[in-house]
Amino acid sequence: MSVHKVEVKKVTTHVLQEMKLKGEKISMLTAYDYTMAKIVDGAGIDIILVGDSASNVMAGYETTLPITLEHMIYHASSVVRGVNRSLVVVDLPFGTYQGNSKEALSSAIRIMKESGAHSVKLEGGKEIRESVERILSAGIPVMGHLGLTPQSIYKFGTYVVRAKEDEEATRLIEDAKLLEKTGCFAIVLEKIPATLAEKVAKEVSIPIIGIGAGGGVDGQVLVLHDLLGMTNEFNPRFLRRYHNLFEEITGAVKGYIVDVKSTDFPNKSEQY
Ligand code: KIV
């Protein structure tokens, strides 16, 4: 008797491009570990982002700046082991690609080699063009990220909506076109006006994935812990919570404590 393994159609950068052409929306979520990645991939997500938001939600730092390349490789390799179908994108962390395209390439190569991920994401436009070009020249797919780019938080000074003024909006459109021309396979637009994001999605041919960028783009991304309601102090307007895991987990832990203290746990059937 032969066992037939069901072949899944893996999400590639070409599949994403086809989805844009067909007008089929792209779903993307973060994951940072094996167990969550397995659940998210099994549920049918198109792209899993091993975001440097791991610096906030996994490590408890205030910004994304402290996370290192080694940390990102650890998270990414854990995620890759749980994934069967989704395209895995990994953030190049702060300080591993800006202003030095050779370092950018060696950072991207380390991520690809040591984690088995499928692509990398970099924040910025024309200022990182050389780094994007060099990474692409090694055959590594690159996703761009414009708008509110959290690695530049100390330049912005605040997490408010970006590109509300004409000058910044014009620069963002130019940067999106430049990333498209350079060869990026998609771009994340974070926290910008919906009308601007829609214009970018219409004017560039590669998929535009939004977070806080309205519904006129080609897909959406959220941080998994936000969507699950684990980060209860984070309440931006763009966030839709699909669960309240903060309360669920708190309730479960409290129940366990009560059972241990009252000697209800373990009972006769829960021991050897
Ligand atoms: O690091 C991250 O999670 C991200 C998303 C917010 C797009 O870059």
mmCIF file of C-alpha atoms in Angstrom, residues 33-203:
data_model
loop_
_atom_site.group_PDB
_atom_site.id
_atom_site.type_symbol
_atom_site.label_atom_id
_atom_site.label_comp_id
_atom_site.label_asym_id
_atom_site.label_seq_id
_atom_site.Cartn_x
_atom_site.Cartn_y
_atom_site.Cartn_z
ATOM 1 C CA ASP A 33 8.077 30.602 16.875
ATOM 2 C CA TYR A 34 7.441 27.065 15.629
ATOM 3 C CA THR A 35 4.083 26.409 17.327
ATOM 4 C CA MET A 36 2.405 29.640 16.230
ATOM 5 C CA ALA A 37 3.869 29.382 12.715
ATOM 6 C CA LYS A 38 2.450 25.859 12.383
ATOM 7 C CA ILE A 39 -1.029 27.058 13.390
ATOM 8 C CA VAL A 40 -0.936 30.152 11.178
ATOM 9 C CA ASP A 41 0.410 28.244 8.158
ATOM 10 C CA GLY A 42 -2.128 25.456 8.658
ATOM 11 C CA ALA A 43 -4.933 28.029 8.785
ATOM 12 C CA GLY A 44 -3.952 29.122 5.263
ATOM 13 C CA ILE A 45 -2.126 32.426 5.636
ATOM 14 C CA ASP A 46 -0.293 33.504 2.464
ATOM 15 C CA ILE A 47 2.758 35.205 4.003
ATOM 16 C CA ILE A 48 4.344 34.782 7.434
ATOM 17 C CA LEU A 49 6.501 37.702 8.499
ATOM 18 C CA VAL A 50 9.178 37.044 11.078
ATOM 19 C CA GLY A 51 8.996 40.698 12.028
ATOM 20 C CA ASP A 52 11.492 42.618 14.094
ATOM 21 C CA SER A 53 8.363 43.395 16.156
ATOM 22 C CA ALA A 54 9.664 40.280 17.966
ATOM 23 C CA SER A 55 11.799 42.876 19.752
ATOM 24 C CA ASN A 56 8.575 44.268 21.289
ATOM 25 C CA VAL A 57 6.230 41.298 21.633
ATOM 26 C CA MET A 58 8.706 38.511 22.331
ATOM 27 C CA ALA A 59 11.564 40.298 24.085
ATOM 28 C CA GLY A 60 9.712 43.199 25.746
ATOM 29 C CA TYR A 61 11.856 46.019 24.348
ATOM 30 C CA GLU A 62 10.206 49.395 23.784
ATOM 31 C CA THR A 63 11.370 49.632 20.152
ATOM 32 C CA THR A 64 12.499 47.306 17.354
ATOM 33 C CA LEU A 65 16.063 48.641 17.476
ATOM 34 C CA PRO A 66 17.705 46.256 19.993
ATOM 35 C CA ILE A 67 16.917 42.948 18.262
ATOM 36 C CA THR A 68 20.002 41.356 16.690
ATOM 37 C CA LEU A 69 20.650 39.324 13.555
ATOM 38 C CA GLU A 70 21.263 36.242 15.729
ATOM 39 C CA HIS A 71 17.878 36.708 17.440
ATOM 40 C CA MET A 72 16.145 37.094 14.065
ATOM 41 C CA ILE A 73 17.821 33.944 12.742
ATOM 42 C CA TYR A 74 16.705 32.022 15.847
ATOM 43 C CA HIS A 75 13.079 33.181 15.424
ATOM 44 C CA ALA A 76 13.116 32.623 11.651
ATOM 45 C CA SER A 77 14.531 29.089 11.823
ATOM 46 C CA SER A 78 11.867 28.170 14.430
ATOM 47 C CA VAL A 79 9.149 29.551 12.141
ATOM 48 C CA VAL A 80 10.482 27.803 9.031
ATOM 49 C CA ARG A 81 10.309 24.418 10.814
ATOM 50 C CA GLY A 82 6.560 24.959 11.320
ATOM 51 C CA VAL A 83 5.718 26.103 7.795
ATOM 52 C CA ASN A 84 4.548 24.008 4.883
ATOM 53 C CA ARG A 85 2.788 26.417 2.501
ATOM 54 C CA SER A 86 3.273 30.087 3.392
ATOM 55 C CA LEU A 87 6.018 32.343 2.060
ATOM 56 C CA VAL A 88 8.333 33.257 4.961
ATOM 57 C CA VAL A 89 9.694 36.831 4.998
ATOM 58 C CA VAL A 90 12.259 37.901 7.605
ATOM 59 C CA ASP A 91 13.037 41.450 8.713
ATOM 60 C CA LEU A 92 16.657 42.516 8.483
ATOM 61 C CA PRO A 93 17.140 44.093 11.894
ATOM 62 C CA PHE A 94 18.280 47.646 12.579
ATOM 63 C CA GLY A 95 22.001 48.174 11.957
ATOM 64 C CA THR A 96 22.535 45.213 9.634
ATOM 65 C CA TYR A 97 21.905 46.865 6.249
ATOM 66 C CA GLN A 98 21.690 50.656 6.450
ATOM 67 C CA GLY A 99 24.568 52.526 4.839
ATOM 68 C CA ASN A 100 26.588 49.428 3.939
ATOM 69 C CA SER A 101 25.377 47.283 1.082
ATOM 70 C CA LYS A 102 28.090 44.627 1.608
ATOM 71 C CA GLU A 103 26.955 44.164 5.198
ATOM 72 C CA ALA A 104 23.348 44.112 3.952
ATOM 73 C CA LEU A 105 24.157 41.252 1.596
ATOM 74 C CA SER A 106 26.013 39.255 4.240
ATOM 75 C CA SER A 107 23.111 39.795 6.723
ATOM 76 C CA ALA A 108 20.576 38.608 4.135
ATOM 77 C CA ILE A 109 22.713 35.596 3.200
ATOM 78 C CA ARG A 110 23.027 34.606 6.885
ATOM 79 C CA ILE A 111 19.235 34.770 7.270
ATOM 80 C CA MET A 112 18.613 32.673 4.158
ATOM 81 C CA LYS A 113 21.339 30.093 4.906
ATOM 82 C CA GLU A 114 20.853 29.716 8.658
ATOM 83 C CA SER A 115 17.045 29.896 8.863
ATOM 84 C CA GLY A 116 15.821 28.481 5.548
ATOM 85 C CA ALA A 117 13.487 31.476 5.058
ATOM 86 C CA HIS A 118 12.361 32.536 1.585
ATOM 87 C CA SER A 119 12.948 36.299 1.526
ATOM 88 C CA VAL A 120 13.910 39.372 3.533
ATOM 89 C CA LYS A 121 12.288 42.728 4.307
ATOM 90 C CA LEU A 122 14.095 46.070 4.605
ATOM 91 C CA GLU A 123 12.766 49.440 5.748
ATOM 92 C CA GLY A 124 13.312 52.520 3.606
ATOM 93 C CA GLY A 125 13.390 53.909 0.060
ATOM 94 C CA LYS A 126 16.143 55.513 -1.965
ATOM 95 C CA GLU A 127 18.568 55.617 0.968
ATOM 96 C CA ILE A 128 18.761 51.794 0.975
ATOM 97 C CA ARG A 129 18.663 51.280 -2.807
ATOM 98 C CA GLU A 130 22.246 49.974 -3.014
ATOM 99 C CA SER A 131 21.586 47.428 -0.253
ATOM 100 C CA VAL A 132 18.388 46.231 -1.974
ATOM 101 C CA GLU A 133 20.216 45.899 -5.321
ATOM 102 C CA ARG A 134 23.084 43.929 -3.824
ATOM 103 C CA ILE A 135 20.754 41.524 -1.980
ATOM 104 C CA LEU A 136 18.679 41.018 -5.130
ATOM 105 C CA SER A 137 21.849 40.327 -7.122
ATOM 106 C CA ALA A 138 22.360 37.239 -4.936
ATOM 107 C CA GLY A 139 18.925 35.940 -5.919
ATOM 108 C CA ILE A 140 17.295 36.785 -2.585
ATOM 109 C CA PRO A 141 13.752 38.173 -2.917
ATOM 110 C CA VAL A 142 13.268 41.518 -1.134
ATOM 111 C CA MET A 143 10.110 43.056 0.314
ATOM 112 C CA GLY A 144 10.165 46.820 0.917
ATOM 113 C CA HIS A 145 8.615 48.737 3.829
ATOM 114 C CA LEU A 146 7.615 52.425 3.638
ATOM 115 C CA GLY A 147 5.533 54.875 5.654
ATOM 116 C CA LEU A 148 5.878 54.466 9.403
ATOM 117 C CA THR A 149 9.104 52.482 9.495
ATOM 118 C CA PRO A 150 9.639 51.630 13.181
ATOM 119 C CA GLN A 151 13.433 51.335 12.887
ATOM 120 C CA SER A 152 13.421 55.121 12.269
ATOM 121 C CA ILE A 153 11.295 55.951 15.313
ATOM 122 C CA TYR A 154 13.924 58.272 16.768
ATOM 123 C CA LYS A 155 13.941 60.258 13.500
ATOM 124 C CA PHE A 156 10.109 60.518 13.522
ATOM 125 C CA GLY A 157 9.864 61.041 17.293
ATOM 126 C CA THR A 158 6.333 59.595 17.358
ATOM 127 C CA TYR A 159 4.237 56.698 16.017
ATOM 128 C CA VAL A 160 1.616 58.980 14.391
ATOM 129 C CA VAL A 161 0.335 58.541 10.814
ATOM 130 C CA ARG A 162 3.028 59.320 8.201
ATOM 131 C CA ALA A 163 2.848 61.071 4.802
ATOM 132 C CA LYS A 164 -0.163 63.255 5.552
ATOM 133 C CA GLU A 165 1.596 66.229 3.985
ATOM 134 C CA ASP A 166 2.161 66.475 0.217
ATOM 135 C CA GLU A 167 5.958 66.526 0.387
ATOM 136 C CA GLU A 168 6.249 63.258 2.338
ATOM 137 C CA ALA A 169 3.458 61.661 0.262
ATOM 138 C CA THR A 170 5.268 62.522 -2.988
ATOM 139 C CA ARG A 171 8.515 61.084 -1.610
ATOM 140 C CA LEU A 172 6.709 57.897 -0.577
ATOM 141 C CA ILE A 173 5.261 57.416 -4.073
ATOM 142 C CA GLU A 174 8.719 57.970 -5.595
ATOM 143 C CA ASP A 175 10.253 55.465 -3.157
ATOM 144 C CA ALA A 176 7.564 52.854 -3.934
ATOM 145 C CA LYS A 177 8.249 53.220 -7.669
ATOM 146 C CA LEU A 178 11.985 52.995 -7.065
ATOM 147 C CA LEU A 179 11.619 49.792 -5.000
ATOM 148 C CA GLU A 180 9.427 48.339 -7.750
ATOM 149 C CA LYS A 181 11.987 49.281 -10.430
ATOM 150 C CA THR A 182 14.866 47.917 -8.349
ATOM 151 C CA GLY A 183 13.123 44.543 -8.233
ATOM 152 C CA CYS A 184 11.331 44.197 -4.880
ATOM 153 C CA PHE A 185 8.532 41.620 -5.044
ATOM 154 C CA ALA A 186 6.162 43.518 -2.691
ATOM 155 C CA ILE A 187 6.021 46.516 -0.365
ATOM 156 C CA VAL A 188 4.523 46.960 3.109
ATOM 157 C CA LEU A 189 2.942 50.383 3.680
ATOM 158 C CA GLU A 190 2.524 51.173 7.364
ATOM 159 C CA LYS A 191 0.215 53.773 8.920
ATOM 160 C CA ILE A 192 -0.373 56.194 6.051
ATOM 161 C CA PRO A 193 -3.616 57.722 4.697
ATOM 162 C CA ALA A 194 -5.821 55.169 2.892
ATOM 163 C CA THR A 195 -6.126 57.352 -0.230
ATOM 164 C CA LEU A 196 -2.342 57.543 -0.598
ATOM 165 C CA ALA A 197 -1.929 53.776 -0.085
ATOM 166 C CA GLU A 198 -4.602 53.072 -2.705
ATOM 167 C CA LYS A 199 -2.852 55.395 -5.170
ATOM 168 C CA VAL A 200 0.448 53.549 -4.632
ATOM 169 C CA ALA A 201 -1.256 50.155 -5.115
ATOM 170 C CA LYS A 202 -2.706 51.413 -8.414
ATOM 171 C CA GLU A 203 0.519 52.980 -9.667
#
